[in-house]
Coordinates of C-alpha atoms (C1' of nucleotides) in Angstrom, one line a residue:
Chain A
M1 CA -8.3 8.1 -40.5
E2 CA -5.3 6.0 -39.9
A3 CA -3.0 2.5 -40.8
S4 CA -5.3 -0.4 -39.7
I5 CA -3.2 -1.2 -37.0
S6 CA -3.6 2.4 -35.3
S7 CA -7.4 2.0 -35.3
E8 CA -7.2 -1.1 -33.7
M9 CA -5.2 0.2 -31.3
D10 CA -8.1 2.9 -30.5
P11 CA -9.4 0.7 -26.9
L12 CA -5.7 0.8 -25.4
I13 CA -4.8 4.6 -26.6
H14 CA -8.4 5.8 -25.0
K15 CA -7.4 3.9 -22.2
L16 CA -4.2 5.8 -21.2
S17 CA -5.2 9.0 -22.7
H18 CA -7.3 8.6 -19.3
I19 CA -4.1 7.7 -17.0
V20 CA -1.5 10.2 -19.3
A21 CA -1.5 13.1 -22.1
L22 CA -0.9 10.9 -25.0
Y23 CA 0.0 13.4 -28.3
R24 CA 0.4 12.7 -31.7
P25 CA 3.6 11.6 -31.8
Q26 CA 3.3 9.1 -28.3
Q27 CA 0.4 7.6 -29.9
Q28 CA 2.1 6.9 -34.0
A29 CA 5.2 5.3 -31.7
L30 CA 2.9 2.8 -29.4
S31 CA 1.2 2.3 -32.2
A32 CA 5.2 1.9 -34.7
N33 CA 5.9 -0.4 -31.7
C34 CA 3.1 -3.1 -32.1
R35 CA 4.2 -6.2 -33.5
P36 CA 1.5 -7.4 -36.2
V37 CA -2.1 -8.2 -34.6
R38 CA -2.3 -11.9 -33.7
L39 CA -6.2 -13.2 -33.4
Y40 CA -7.1 -15.7 -31.2
P41 CA -10.4 -18.1 -31.4
A42 CA -13.2 -18.5 -28.7
R43 CA -11.7 -20.8 -26.6
A44 CA -7.8 -20.9 -27.1
Q45 CA -5.3 -20.5 -24.7
L46 CA -3.7 -16.5 -24.4
L47 CA -1.3 -17.7 -21.5
A48 CA -0.8 -21.1 -19.8
Q49 CA -0.2 -21.3 -16.0
K50 CA 3.2 -21.4 -14.4
Q51 CA 4.0 -20.1 -17.8
A52 CA 6.8 -17.6 -17.4
V53 CA 5.2 -13.6 -18.5
T54 CA 7.5 -12.8 -20.9
E55 CA 6.3 -10.0 -23.4
R56 CA 3.5 -7.2 -22.9
R57 CA 0.8 -8.4 -24.4
V58 CA -2.2 -6.2 -25.0
V59 CA -6.0 -7.2 -25.7
L60 CA -7.6 -5.3 -28.7
G61 CA -10.5 -6.8 -29.3
G62 CA -13.1 -9.3 -27.9
W63 CA -13.2 -10.7 -24.0
A64 CA -10.5 -12.4 -22.5
C65 CA -10.4 -13.7 -18.6
H66 CA -7.5 -15.2 -16.1
T67 CA -9.4 -18.7 -14.7
R68 CA -8.4 -21.0 -12.2
L69 CA -9.5 -24.7 -12.2
L70 CA -9.9 -27.2 -9.1
A71 CA -9.5 -30.9 -9.4
D72 CA -13.3 -31.5 -9.5
G73 CA -13.9 -29.4 -12.4
R74 CA -15.1 -26.3 -10.2
R75 CA -14.3 -23.3 -12.3
Q76 CA -13.3 -19.7 -10.6
I77 CA -12.4 -16.9 -13.3
M78 CA -10.7 -14.3 -11.5
H79 CA -10.2 -11.3 -13.4
L80 CA -12.1 -10.5 -17.2
L81 CA -10.2 -9.1 -20.0
L82 CA -11.5 -6.1 -22.2
P83 CA -9.7 -4.1 -25.2
G84 CA -7.7 -2.3 -23.1
D85 CA -6.3 -5.1 -20.8
F86 CA -2.9 -6.2 -20.4
I87 CA -2.1 -10.0 -20.5
G88 CA -0.5 -11.8 -18.0
T89 CA 1.1 -10.2 -14.3
A90 CA -0.1 -6.6 -16.1
S91 CA 2.7 -5.0 -17.5
R92 CA 5.2 -6.8 -15.1
R93 CA 7.5 -9.4 -16.6
G94 CA 9.8 -11.9 -16.0
T95 CA 7.1 -13.7 -13.8
L96 CA 4.8 -16.7 -13.3
S97 CA 1.7 -16.3 -14.2
C98 CA -0.3 -17.8 -11.3
S99 CA -3.6 -18.3 -12.9
T100 CA -5.1 -19.6 -17.1
V101 CA -5.6 -17.0 -19.5
I102 CA -8.3 -17.4 -22.1
A103 CA -10.6 -16.4 -25.4
L104 CA -14.2 -16.0 -24.3
T105 CA -14.8 -14.9 -28.0
P106 CA -11.8 -14.5 -30.8
V107 CA -10.1 -12.3 -29.3
T108 CA -6.8 -9.8 -31.2
V109 CA -4.4 -9.5 -29.2
A110 CA -1.4 -7.4 -30.2
T111 CA 2.6 -7.3 -28.8
I112 CA 4.4 -4.2 -26.8
G113 CA 8.1 -3.6 -27.7
D114 CA 10.6 -1.6 -25.3
L115 CA 9.5 2.3 -25.6
E116 CA 11.7 4.6 -24.5
D117 CA 9.6 7.4 -23.4
T118 CA 9.3 6.6 -19.5
T119 CA 5.1 8.1 -20.0
F120 CA 4.0 5.1 -21.0
E121 CA 6.2 3.1 -17.9
A122 CA 4.5 5.4 -15.8
A123 CA 1.2 4.2 -17.4
F124 CA 1.6 0.9 -17.8
Q125 CA 1.8 0.6 -13.5
I126 CA -1.1 2.8 -13.2
C127 CA -2.5 0.4 -15.5
D128 CA -2.0 -1.9 -12.6
S129 CA -3.2 -0.1 -9.9
L130 CA -6.4 -0.4 -11.7
T131 CA -6.0 -4.2 -12.1
E132 CA -5.2 -4.2 -8.3
A133 CA -8.7 -2.3 -8.2
Y134 CA -10.6 -4.8 -9.9
L135 CA -8.8 -7.3 -8.0
M136 CA -10.0 -5.9 -4.9
N137 CA -13.6 -5.1 -6.2
Q138 CA -13.8 -9.1 -7.0
I139 CA -13.1 -10.1 -4.0
M140 CA -15.7 -7.7 -2.3
R141 CA -17.8 -9.0 -4.4
L142 CA -17.6 -12.7 -3.5
G143 CA -16.9 -12.5 0.0
R144 CA -19.4 -10.3 1.3
Q145 CA -22.0 -9.8 -0.9
S146 CA -25.3 -11.7 -2.0
A147 CA -26.0 -13.2 -6.0
Q148 CA -27.7 -9.9 -6.8
E149 CA -25.5 -7.3 -5.3
R150 CA -23.1 -9.1 -7.2
L151 CA -24.2 -9.2 -10.6
A152 CA -25.0 -5.4 -9.9
H153 CA -21.5 -4.5 -8.6
L154 CA -19.9 -6.8 -11.6
L155 CA -22.0 -5.0 -14.8
L156 CA -21.6 -1.5 -13.1
E157 CA -17.6 -2.2 -12.9
I158 CA -17.9 -3.9 -17.1
R159 CA -20.0 -0.7 -18.0
S160 CA -16.9 1.3 -16.7
R161 CA -14.7 -0.5 -18.0
L162 CA -15.4 -0.7 -21.6
D163 CA -16.3 3.1 -21.0
L164 CA -12.6 3.5 -20.6
A165 CA -11.7 1.5 -22.9
G166 CA -14.3 4.1 -25.2
L167 CA -16.6 1.1 -26.3
G168 CA -19.2 2.2 -23.9
G169 CA -22.8 3.3 -25.7
R170 CA -24.5 5.3 -22.4
G171 CA -25.1 2.0 -20.9
R172 CA -25.7 -0.2 -24.4
F173 CA -23.7 -2.8 -24.7
D174 CA -22.0 -6.0 -26.9
F175 CA -22.3 -8.3 -24.1
P176 CA -20.5 -11.5 -24.9
L177 CA -20.6 -13.1 -21.7
T178 CA -23.0 -16.7 -21.6
Q179 CA -24.7 -17.1 -17.9
D180 CA -22.1 -19.9 -17.3
V181 CA -19.4 -17.8 -17.5
L182 CA -21.3 -14.7 -15.1
A183 CA -21.6 -17.6 -13.2
D184 CA -17.8 -18.6 -12.5
V185 CA -16.9 -15.4 -12.4
L186 CA -19.7 -14.0 -9.4
G187 CA -19.3 -17.7 -7.9
I188 CA -22.8 -18.8 -8.1
T189 CA -23.9 -21.7 -10.2
N190 CA -25.5 -20.8 -13.8
V191 CA -28.9 -21.6 -12.7
H192 CA -28.4 -19.2 -9.5
V193 CA -27.4 -16.8 -12.7
N194 CA -30.4 -17.1 -14.8
R195 CA -32.9 -16.6 -11.3
T196 CA -30.8 -13.2 -10.4
L197 CA -30.6 -11.7 -14.4
Q198 CA -34.4 -12.4 -13.9
N199 CA -35.8 -10.6 -11.2
M200 CA -32.9 -7.5 -11.9
R201 CA -34.6 -7.5 -15.7
A202 CA -38.1 -7.6 -13.7
S203 CA -37.5 -4.8 -11.8
G204 CA -36.3 -2.7 -14.3
L205 CA -32.5 -2.2 -13.7
I206 CA -31.3 -3.9 -16.8
E207 CA -31.8 -5.5 -20.2
L208 CA -30.5 -8.7 -21.5
S209 CA -31.3 -10.2 -24.5
G210 CA -29.1 -11.9 -26.6
R211 CA -25.4 -10.1 -26.8
T212 CA -26.8 -6.3 -26.3
F213 CA -27.0 -5.4 -23.1
R214 CA -28.4 -2.1 -21.6
I215 CA -28.5 -0.4 -18.4
K216 CA -31.4 0.8 -17.8
D217 CA -31.6 2.5 -13.9
Q218 CA -27.5 2.9 -13.2
P219 CA -28.2 5.3 -10.0
A220 CA -31.0 2.2 -8.6
L221 CA -27.8 -0.2 -9.7
E222 CA -24.8 1.6 -8.3
S223 CA -26.9 2.0 -4.8
L224 CA -27.8 -1.6 -4.3
A225 CA -24.4 -2.9 -5.4
E226 CA -22.8 0.6 -3.2
Y227 CA -20.5 0.2 -6.6
H228 CA -17.7 3.3 -6.2
A229 CA -15.9 4.1 -9.8
P230 CA -12.3 3.5 -9.8
I231 CA -10.1 7.3 -8.9
V232 CA -7.9 7.5 -11.9
A233 CA -4.7 9.4 -10.3
P234 CA -4.2 12.8 -11.5
W235 CA -1.3 12.9 -13.1
Q236 CA 1.7 14.0 -12.7
E237 CA 4.9 14.9 -14.0
D238 CA 7.2 12.5 -12.3
G239 CA 5.1 12.4 -9.3
Chain B
M1 CA 25.1 -8.9 14.4
E2 CA 24.3 -4.9 13.5
A3 CA 22.7 -2.1 14.2
S4 CA 19.0 -2.4 15.4
I5 CA 17.5 -0.7 11.9
S6 CA 19.1 -3.9 10.0
S7 CA 17.8 -6.3 12.5
E8 CA 14.8 -5.1 12.7
M9 CA 14.6 -5.1 8.3
D10 CA 15.1 -9.0 8.8
P11 CA 12.1 -9.4 7.0
L12 CA 11.8 -7.8 3.9
I13 CA 15.8 -8.9 3.3
H14 CA 15.2 -12.4 3.9
K15 CA 12.0 -12.1 1.6
L16 CA 13.6 -10.5 -1.4
S17 CA 16.7 -12.9 -1.1
H18 CA 14.3 -15.6 -2.6
I19 CA 13.8 -13.0 -5.1
V20 CA 17.3 -12.0 -6.2
A21 CA 21.0 -12.4 -5.3
L22 CA 21.4 -9.4 -2.0
Y23 CA 24.6 -9.2 -1.0
R24 CA 25.8 -7.4 1.9
P25 CA 26.6 -3.8 0.5
Q26 CA 23.5 -4.2 -0.6
Q27 CA 21.2 -5.0 2.1
Q28 CA 23.4 -1.9 3.5
A29 CA 22.3 0.5 0.9
L30 CA 18.2 -1.1 1.8
S31 CA 19.1 0.2 5.2
A32 CA 20.7 2.7 4.6
N33 CA 17.9 3.7 2.8
C34 CA 15.0 3.5 5.3
R35 CA 13.8 6.1 7.5
P36 CA 13.4 5.4 10.9
V37 CA 10.5 3.6 11.8
R38 CA 7.3 4.0 12.9
L39 CA 5.3 1.8 15.5
Y40 CA 1.0 2.1 15.2
P41 CA -0.8 0.4 17.5
A42 CA -3.8 -2.4 16.8
R43 CA -6.6 -0.4 14.7
A44 CA -4.8 2.1 13.4
Q45 CA -4.7 3.8 10.3
L46 CA -2.0 3.1 7.9
L47 CA -3.4 4.2 4.1
A48 CA -6.8 5.4 3.9
Q49 CA -9.4 4.9 1.2
K50 CA -8.2 7.0 -1.6
Q51 CA -5.6 8.5 -0.4
A52 CA -2.9 9.3 -3.2
V53 CA 0.1 6.2 -2.4
T54 CA 3.4 9.2 -2.3
E55 CA 6.0 6.7 -0.2
R56 CA 6.4 3.0 -0.5
R57 CA 6.2 2.3 2.8
V58 CA 6.9 -1.6 4.0
V59 CA 5.8 -3.9 7.1
L60 CA 8.2 -4.9 8.6
G61 CA 6.8 -6.6 12.3
G62 CA 3.4 -7.2 12.8
W63 CA 0.3 -7.8 10.3
A64 CA -2.2 -5.3 9.2
C65 CA -4.8 -6.1 5.9
H66 CA -6.3 -4.5 3.1
T67 CA -10.1 -3.8 4.3
R68 CA -13.1 -2.3 2.7
L69 CA -16.4 -2.2 4.7
L70 CA -20.3 -1.7 3.1
A71 CA -22.5 0.3 4.5
D72 CA -24.3 -2.0 6.1
G73 CA -21.8 -3.1 8.3
R74 CA -20.4 -6.1 6.7
R75 CA -16.6 -5.6 6.3
Q76 CA -14.1 -7.4 4.1
I77 CA -10.1 -8.1 4.2
M78 CA -9.5 -7.8 0.9
H79 CA -5.5 -9.0 1.9
L80 CA -3.3 -10.1 4.6
L81 CA 0.0 -7.5 5.3
L82 CA 2.9 -10.3 6.9
P83 CA 5.9 -8.4 7.6
G84 CA 7.9 -7.8 5.1
D85 CA 5.3 -7.1 2.5
F86 CA 4.4 -3.7 0.9
I87 CA 1.5 -0.9 2.3
G88 CA -0.4 0.6 -0.1
T89 CA -0.8 -0.6 -3.7
A90 CA 2.4 -3.0 -3.4
S91 CA 5.7 -0.6 -4.4
R92 CA 3.3 1.6 -7.4
R93 CA 3.5 5.3 -6.3
G94 CA 1.2 8.8 -7.9
T95 CA -1.5 6.2 -7.4
L96 CA -4.9 6.1 -5.3
S97 CA -6.0 3.3 -2.7
C98 CA -8.7 1.6 -3.2
S99 CA -8.9 0.0 0.3
T100 CA -8.3 1.1 3.5
V101 CA -5.5 -0.4 5.5
I102 CA -5.2 -1.0 9.0
A103 CA -3.6 -2.4 12.1
L104 CA -4.2 -5.5 13.3
T105 CA -2.1 -6.1 15.9
P106 CA 1.3 -3.3 16.7
V107 CA 3.0 -2.7 13.3
T108 CA 6.3 -1.2 12.5
V109 CA 7.0 0.6 9.1
A110 CA 9.2 1.7 7.8
T111 CA 9.7 4.5 4.2
I112 CA 12.0 3.3 1.9
G113 CA 13.5 5.8 -0.3
D114 CA 14.6 5.8 -3.6
L115 CA 17.3 3.2 -4.8
E116 CA 20.0 3.9 -8.0
D117 CA 20.2 0.3 -7.9
T118 CA 18.0 -1.1 -10.3
T119 CA 18.2 -4.6 -8.7
F120 CA 15.5 -3.3 -6.3
E121 CA 12.7 -2.1 -8.5
A122 CA 13.0 -5.8 -10.5
A123 CA 12.6 -7.8 -7.4
F124 CA 9.5 -4.6 -6.2
Q125 CA 8.0 -5.4 -9.3
I126 CA 8.1 -9.7 -8.2
C127 CA 6.9 -8.8 -5.0
D128 CA 4.7 -7.2 -7.1
S129 CA 3.5 -9.9 -8.8
L130 CA 3.7 -12.0 -5.2
T131 CA 0.9 -9.9 -3.8
E132 CA -0.9 -10.2 -7.3
A133 CA -0.4 -13.8 -6.8
Y134 CA -2.2 -13.7 -3.3
L135 CA -5.1 -11.6 -4.0
M136 CA -5.8 -14.4 -6.9
N137 CA -5.3 -17.5 -4.3
Q138 CA -8.0 -14.9 -2.6
I139 CA -10.5 -14.9 -5.0
M140 CA -10.5 -18.9 -6.3
R141 CA -10.8 -19.4 -1.9
L142 CA -14.4 -17.0 -1.2
G143 CA -15.2 -18.1 -5.5
R144 CA -15.7 -21.8 -5.3
Q145 CA -14.2 -23.3 -2.0
S146 CA -15.8 -24.4 1.6
A147 CA -15.4 -23.1 4.4
Q148 CA -12.6 -25.9 4.8
E149 CA -11.2 -25.4 2.1
R150 CA -10.5 -21.8 2.2
L151 CA -9.5 -21.9 6.0
A152 CA -6.9 -24.7 5.5
H153 CA -6.0 -22.9 1.7
L154 CA -5.5 -19.4 3.8
L155 CA -3.7 -21.2 6.6
L156 CA -0.9 -22.4 4.4
E157 CA -0.7 -19.6 1.9
I158 CA 0.1 -17.8 5.5
R159 CA 2.9 -20.6 6.5
S160 CA 4.2 -20.4 3.2
R161 CA 4.4 -16.2 3.4
L162 CA 6.1 -16.3 7.4
D163 CA 8.3 -18.9 6.0
L164 CA 9.8 -16.0 2.9
A165 CA 10.0 -13.7 5.6
G166 CA 11.9 -16.0 7.6
L167 CA 9.6 -16.2 10.1
G168 CA 8.4 -20.0 9.5
G169 CA 8.9 -22.3 12.9
R170 CA 8.5 -25.7 10.5
G171 CA 4.9 -24.7 10.8
R172 CA 4.6 -23.4 13.8
F173 CA 4.5 -19.4 14.2
D174 CA 2.8 -16.9 16.3
F175 CA -1.3 -16.2 14.7
P176 CA -2.1 -13.2 16.6
L177 CA -5.8 -12.9 14.0
T178 CA -8.8 -13.4 15.8
Q179 CA -11.4 -15.2 14.7
D180 CA -13.6 -11.9 13.5
V181 CA -10.7 -11.0 11.4
L182 CA -10.6 -14.9 10.0
A183 CA -14.6 -14.5 9.1
D184 CA -13.8 -10.6 7.3
V185 CA -10.8 -12.4 5.9
L186 CA -12.6 -15.8 3.9
G187 CA -16.5 -14.4 4.0
I188 CA -18.3 -16.6 6.3
T189 CA -19.1 -16.0 10.3
N190 CA -17.1 -15.4 12.9
V191 CA -19.4 -18.6 14.2
H192 CA -19.0 -21.1 11.2
V193 CA -15.4 -19.6 11.3
N194 CA -15.3 -21.1 14.8
R195 CA -16.9 -24.1 13.8
T196 CA -14.9 -25.2 11.5
L197 CA -11.6 -24.5 13.3
Q198 CA -12.9 -27.1 15.6
N199 CA -13.7 -29.7 12.0
M200 CA -9.7 -29.1 11.8
R201 CA -8.4 -29.6 15.2
A202 CA -11.0 -32.5 15.7
S203 CA -9.3 -34.0 12.4
G204 CA -6.1 -33.6 13.9
L205 CA -4.9 -31.3 10.8
I206 CA -3.7 -28.0 13.0
E207 CA -3.4 -27.2 16.6
L208 CA -4.9 -23.6 17.7
S209 CA -4.8 -22.2 21.3
G210 CA -4.4 -18.8 22.1
R211 CA -1.6 -17.0 19.9
T212 CA 0.3 -20.4 18.6
F213 CA -0.5 -21.7 16.0
R214 CA 0.9 -25.1 14.5
I215 CA 0.2 -26.8 11.2
K216 CA 0.1 -30.5 12.1
D217 CA -0.6 -32.1 8.7
Q218 CA 0.2 -30.7 5.7
P219 CA -0.1 -32.6 3.4
A220 CA -3.5 -33.4 3.9
L221 CA -4.3 -29.6 4.1
E222 CA -2.1 -29.3 1.2
S223 CA -4.4 -32.2 -0.9
L224 CA -7.6 -30.6 1.2
A225 CA -7.3 -27.1 -0.4
E226 CA -5.7 -27.8 -3.7
Y227 CA -2.6 -26.1 -2.7
H228 CA -0.4 -25.1 -4.7
A229 CA 2.9 -22.5 -3.1
P230 CA 3.8 -19.6 -5.7
I231 CA 6.7 -20.1 -7.7
V232 CA 8.8 -17.3 -7.6
A233 CA 10.7 -16.9 -10.6
P234 CA 14.2 -18.0 -11.2
W235 CA 15.7 -14.4 -11.6
Q236 CA 17.6 -13.6 -14.1
E237 CA 20.3 -10.5 -14.9
D238 CA 17.8 -8.0 -17.2
G239 CA 15.5 -10.8 -18.4
Chain C
dC1 C1' -15.5 -8.1 41.3
dG2 C1' -17.6 -6.4 37.2
dG3 C1' -16.7 -5.2 32.5
dC4 C1' -14.3 -6.6 27.8
dC5 C1' -13.4 -9.3 24.6
dG6 C1' -13.3 -13.3 22.0
dT7 C1' -14.8 -17.8 21.7
dT8 C1' -17.8 -21.3 22.5
dT9 C1' -22.8 -23.9 21.8
dG10 C1' -27.2 -24.8 20.2
dA11 C1' -31.6 -24.0 17.3
dT12 C1' -33.5 -22.3 13.3
dG13 C1' -33.7 -19.9 8.3
dG14 C1' -33.0 -18.7 4.2
dA15 C1' -29.8 -18.2 0.6
dA16 C1' -28.2 -21.0 -2.9
dC17 C1' -26.9 -25.5 -4.3
dT18 C1' -28.2 -29.9 -7.2
dC19 C1' -30.2 -32.7 -10.5
dA20 C1' -33.5 -33.4 -13.7
dA21 C1' -36.1 -31.4 -17.2
dT22 C1' -37.5 -28.7 -21.2
dC23 C1' -37.1 -25.3 -24.0
dT24 C1' -34.7 -22.3 -27.7
dA25 C1' -31.8 -20.9 -31.3
dC26 C1' -28.7 -22.3 -34.8
dG27 C1' -26.7 -24.1 -37.7
dT28 C1' -24.9 -29.1 -40.7
dG29 C1' -25.9 -32.7 -42.8
dG30 C1' -28.4 -36.0 -45.2
Chain D
dC1 C1' -35.8 -28.8 -46.3
dC2 C1' -36.6 -30.7 -42.2
dA3 C1' -34.0 -34.5 -38.8
dC4 C1' -30.9 -34.5 -36.5
dG5 C1' -26.8 -32.3 -32.5
dT6 C1' -25.1 -28.5 -29.7
dA7 C1' -25.1 -23.8 -27.1
dG8 C1' -27.2 -21.2 -24.0
dA9 C1' -31.6 -20.6 -21.2
dT10 C1' -35.3 -21.6 -18.4
dT11 C1' -37.8 -24.2 -15.4
dG12 C1' -38.6 -26.1 -10.5
dA13 C1' -38.6 -29.6 -6.3
dG14 C1' -36.0 -31.6 -3.0
dT15 C1' -31.6 -30.5 -0.9
dT16 C1' -27.6 -27.9 2.1
dC17 C1' -24.6 -25.1 3.8
dC18 C1' -23.7 -21.5 6.3
dA19 C1' -25.9 -17.1 8.2
dT20 C1' -28.5 -15.4 11.7
dC21 C1' -29.9 -14.4 16.5
dA22 C1' -29.2 -15.5 21.2
dA23 C1' -26.6 -16.8 25.0
dA24 C1' -23.4 -18.8 28.2
dC25 C1' -18.2 -19.5 28.6
dG26 C1' -13.2 -17.5 29.6
dG27 C1' -9.5 -15.1 30.4
dC28 C1' -7.6 -10.6 31.2
dC29 C1' -6.9 -6.8 32.8
dG30 C1' -7.9 -2.5 35.0

DNA sequence: CGGCCGTTTGATGGAACTCAATCTACGTGG
DNA sequence: CCACGTAGATTGAGTTCCATCAAACGGCCG
């Protein structure tokens, strides 16, 4: 086992390892380049709308989200941030954020300095592509799927993303989202989230009590939601 | 006036000029690096889902879109491509597309070779950020806005994007989208698009007949849709 | 002229919203 | 230890926006 910062880096390292070959010295270079982890409480703002993104920051623990508000109080969560995900406009810098980023749970965040290794640049860009895929998933869900389908699709995406970060427990994982938050992700009301969840529980598709979530019938959920896990591009030396 | 390829490049150059300072030699370097423009007919597929993005391609003329299909025929258009927009996962390469790109009108496409100038790399990344902002706009629309609001918001975004590409005619522009296509962008039915359009015409907000579109009351549309144009980051030398 | 594509209009139905009210769990302070 | 406040989950009844289905209409082109 390494120093404490290193184990906190695990979600990011686990995720990057799916994308590029990360050898021990590189993992250490990455950890060495991280400024001390900072802890935010739930509901804290990690990035304000229209704020410039000046640093590359990553969520190491806890859940956060990109969110936007309308004048009358309607809220839409555009994108969830799970451990290993970058804050702001992905890994790019010198741009203005087009949404607010807030912590949904207590969250630990690290700042990644500049890395000489171009391997990382390539990996970060592929992370951007993944983010883009998740945004497009979100659009598909909101635009053309029913409440049931949306919920199933989102849950499968979350499962797949947690797996990528090494946090998957074979379909069982810690689920900190309230039904209000789920509603704002899915573009429906909290009341309807509740009813849809109950349907899915009654159908034996999922289990959810307290903060523990379990996917009971992944194949059924996948065919219900037409979910396809994003494909991480096969890595190639300077493609 | 330059050679014909150069004038075809105009939308891209116009767009990039809003992002970085582009001097004449750079414009020429860009044009010189473009492989001969290719013409696709309407409905042609420009990029297949799960296909690797190997080259940086850009739409110079005509409209296209990223689209995904569900098994039962439901279709969602995730993102429109207007002149000056990049095909595939923006400017990134070595990743798999997570959606199909098809031409909505006859479309001209150019392939951009590698440019030594790092100015372009920075500019392309900011184009990516813009794309991300448009995707988030789309999520906001689909998740939390009514049909009227969605339509108004989309129309304003299109206007702003056409302006960016130098194709805006002070609120009047060529509008090649059918109501079916609009429906698949907005996540509603073509019937409802029709009714919503008629409402907006009757309220004196817009004019639309044939392929000519005109925004009659931009302020009213903006407050109806809560539209805010994306902010292009102030350019800075190697921020 | 006839077929096709896109638009328009009408009638009916349903998925999800709204507005409460109730219930539970949990922490906190008296 | 219990009263209280709060956050979240649950339930019910009435409503609305938009979908669905179907038919008619208009322009364009071969």
